[in-house]
PDB file of C-alpha atoms in Angstrom:
ATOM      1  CA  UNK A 206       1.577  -4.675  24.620  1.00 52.00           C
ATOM      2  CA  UNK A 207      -0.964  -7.445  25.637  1.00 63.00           C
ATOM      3  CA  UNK A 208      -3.624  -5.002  23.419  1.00 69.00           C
ATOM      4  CA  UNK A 209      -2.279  -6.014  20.663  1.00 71.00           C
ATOM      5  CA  UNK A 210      -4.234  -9.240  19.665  1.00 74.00           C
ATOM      6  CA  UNK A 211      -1.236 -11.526  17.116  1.00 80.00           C
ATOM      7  CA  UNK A 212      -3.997 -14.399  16.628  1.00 86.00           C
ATOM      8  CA  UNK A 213      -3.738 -15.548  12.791  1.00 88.00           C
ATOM      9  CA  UNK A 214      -7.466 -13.796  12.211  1.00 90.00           C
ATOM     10  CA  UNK A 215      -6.643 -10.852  13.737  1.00 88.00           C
ATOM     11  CA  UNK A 216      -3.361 -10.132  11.447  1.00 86.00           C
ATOM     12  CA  UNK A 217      -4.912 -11.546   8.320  1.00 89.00           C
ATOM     13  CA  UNK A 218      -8.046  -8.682   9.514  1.00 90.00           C
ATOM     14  CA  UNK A 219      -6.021  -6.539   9.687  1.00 89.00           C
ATOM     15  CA  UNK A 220      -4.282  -7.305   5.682  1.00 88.00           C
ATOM     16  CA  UNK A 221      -7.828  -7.570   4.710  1.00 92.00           C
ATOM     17  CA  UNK A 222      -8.348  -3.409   5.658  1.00 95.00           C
ATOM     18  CA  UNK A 223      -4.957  -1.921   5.035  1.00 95.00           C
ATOM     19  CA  UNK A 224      -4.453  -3.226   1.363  1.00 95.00           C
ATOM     20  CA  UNK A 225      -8.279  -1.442   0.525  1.00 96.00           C
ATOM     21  CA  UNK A 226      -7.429   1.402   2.712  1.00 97.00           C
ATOM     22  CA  UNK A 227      -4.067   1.952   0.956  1.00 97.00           C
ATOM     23  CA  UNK A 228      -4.659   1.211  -2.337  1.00 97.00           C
ATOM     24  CA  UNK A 229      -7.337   3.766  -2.194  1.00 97.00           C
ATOM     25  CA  UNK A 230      -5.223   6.089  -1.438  1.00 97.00           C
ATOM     26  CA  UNK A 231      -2.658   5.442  -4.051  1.00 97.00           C
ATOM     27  CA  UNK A 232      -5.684   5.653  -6.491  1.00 98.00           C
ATOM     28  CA  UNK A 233      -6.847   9.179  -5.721  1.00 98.00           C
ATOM     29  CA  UNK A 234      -3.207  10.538  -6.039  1.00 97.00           C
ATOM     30  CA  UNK A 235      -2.560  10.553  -9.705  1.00 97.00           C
ATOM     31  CA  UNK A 236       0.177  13.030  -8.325  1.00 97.00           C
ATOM     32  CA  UNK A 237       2.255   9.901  -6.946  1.00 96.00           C
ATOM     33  CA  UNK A 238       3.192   8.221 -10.199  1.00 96.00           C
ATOM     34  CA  UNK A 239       4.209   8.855 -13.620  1.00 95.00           C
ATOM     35  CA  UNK A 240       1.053   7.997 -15.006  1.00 95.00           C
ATOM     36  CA  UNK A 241      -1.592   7.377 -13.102  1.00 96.00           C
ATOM     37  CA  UNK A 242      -2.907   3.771 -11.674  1.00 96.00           C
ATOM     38  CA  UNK A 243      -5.709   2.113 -12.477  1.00 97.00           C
ATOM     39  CA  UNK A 244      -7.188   0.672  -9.357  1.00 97.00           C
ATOM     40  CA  UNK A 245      -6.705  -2.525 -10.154  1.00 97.00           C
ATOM     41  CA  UNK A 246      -2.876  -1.138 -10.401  1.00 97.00           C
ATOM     42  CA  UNK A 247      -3.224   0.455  -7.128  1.00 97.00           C
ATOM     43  CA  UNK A 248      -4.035  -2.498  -5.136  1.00 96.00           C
ATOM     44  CA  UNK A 249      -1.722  -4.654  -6.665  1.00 96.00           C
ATOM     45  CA  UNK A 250       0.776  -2.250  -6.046  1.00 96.00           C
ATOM     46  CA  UNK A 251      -0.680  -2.042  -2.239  1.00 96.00           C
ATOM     47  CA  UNK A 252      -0.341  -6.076  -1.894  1.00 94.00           C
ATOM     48  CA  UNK A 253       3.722  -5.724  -3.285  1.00 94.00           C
ATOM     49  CA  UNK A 254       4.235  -3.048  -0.899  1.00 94.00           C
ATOM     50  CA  UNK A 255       2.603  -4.688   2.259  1.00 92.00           C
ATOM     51  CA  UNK A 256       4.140  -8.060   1.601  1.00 88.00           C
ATOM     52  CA  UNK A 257       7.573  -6.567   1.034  1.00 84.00           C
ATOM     53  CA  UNK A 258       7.970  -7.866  -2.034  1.00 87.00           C
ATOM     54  CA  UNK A 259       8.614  -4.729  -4.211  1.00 85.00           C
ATOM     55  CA  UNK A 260       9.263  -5.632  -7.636  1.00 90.00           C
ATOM     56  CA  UNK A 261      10.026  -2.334  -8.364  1.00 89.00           C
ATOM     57  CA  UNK A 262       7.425  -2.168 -11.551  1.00 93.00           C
ATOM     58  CA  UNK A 263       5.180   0.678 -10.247  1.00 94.00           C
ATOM     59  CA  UNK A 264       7.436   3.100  -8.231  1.00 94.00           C
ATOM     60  CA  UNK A 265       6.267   6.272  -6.153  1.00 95.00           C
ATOM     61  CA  UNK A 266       7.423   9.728  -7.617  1.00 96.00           C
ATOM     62  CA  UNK A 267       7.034  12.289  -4.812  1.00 96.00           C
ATOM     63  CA  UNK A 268       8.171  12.500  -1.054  1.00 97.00           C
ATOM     64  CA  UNK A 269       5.215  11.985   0.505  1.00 97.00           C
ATOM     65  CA  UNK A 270       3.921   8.629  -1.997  1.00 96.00           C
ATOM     66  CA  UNK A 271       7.456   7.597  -0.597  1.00 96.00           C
ATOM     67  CA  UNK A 272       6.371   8.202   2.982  1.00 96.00           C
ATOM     68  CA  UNK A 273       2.908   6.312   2.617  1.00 96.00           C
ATOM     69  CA  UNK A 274       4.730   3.624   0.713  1.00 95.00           C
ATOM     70  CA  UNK A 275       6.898   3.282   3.755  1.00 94.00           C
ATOM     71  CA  UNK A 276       4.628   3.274   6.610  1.00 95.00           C
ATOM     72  CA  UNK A 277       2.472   0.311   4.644  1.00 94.00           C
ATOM     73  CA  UNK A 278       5.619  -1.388   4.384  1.00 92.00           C
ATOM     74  CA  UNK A 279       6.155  -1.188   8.502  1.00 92.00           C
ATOM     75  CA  UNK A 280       2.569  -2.098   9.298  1.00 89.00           C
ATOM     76  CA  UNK A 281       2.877  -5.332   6.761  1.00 84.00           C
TER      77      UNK A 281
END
């Protein structure tokens, strides 16, 4: 695994892409949530989701929102 770089700019990179990357995501699915988020919503709920906090205010609605939530969970 020596690939895989864990110097402090590399990880905080890497935050820096997958919170746009997923929050984008979460914007153009309306379909996820009970009312759609706003994308200042969606990246806000990206940042609680990659930092494991989960405060449980926004929550995904369908099986696959679920599944995306997830997998940004395991890369944060």
């Amino acid at each position: 695994m020596s690939f895989i770089s864990t110097s402090p700019l590399c990880i905080g990179a890497t935050y820096c892409l997958l919170i746009p990357a997923f929050g984008t995501v979460y914007y153009f699915n309306p379909e996820f949530w009970l009312k759609p988020l706003t994308l200042t919503q969606s990246f806000y709920f990206s940042v609680v989701t990659i930092t494991t906090l989960g405060y449980g205010d926004i929550i995904p609605q369908t099986e696959i929102a679920r599944g995306i939530t997830a997998l940004e969970a395991l890369l944060g």
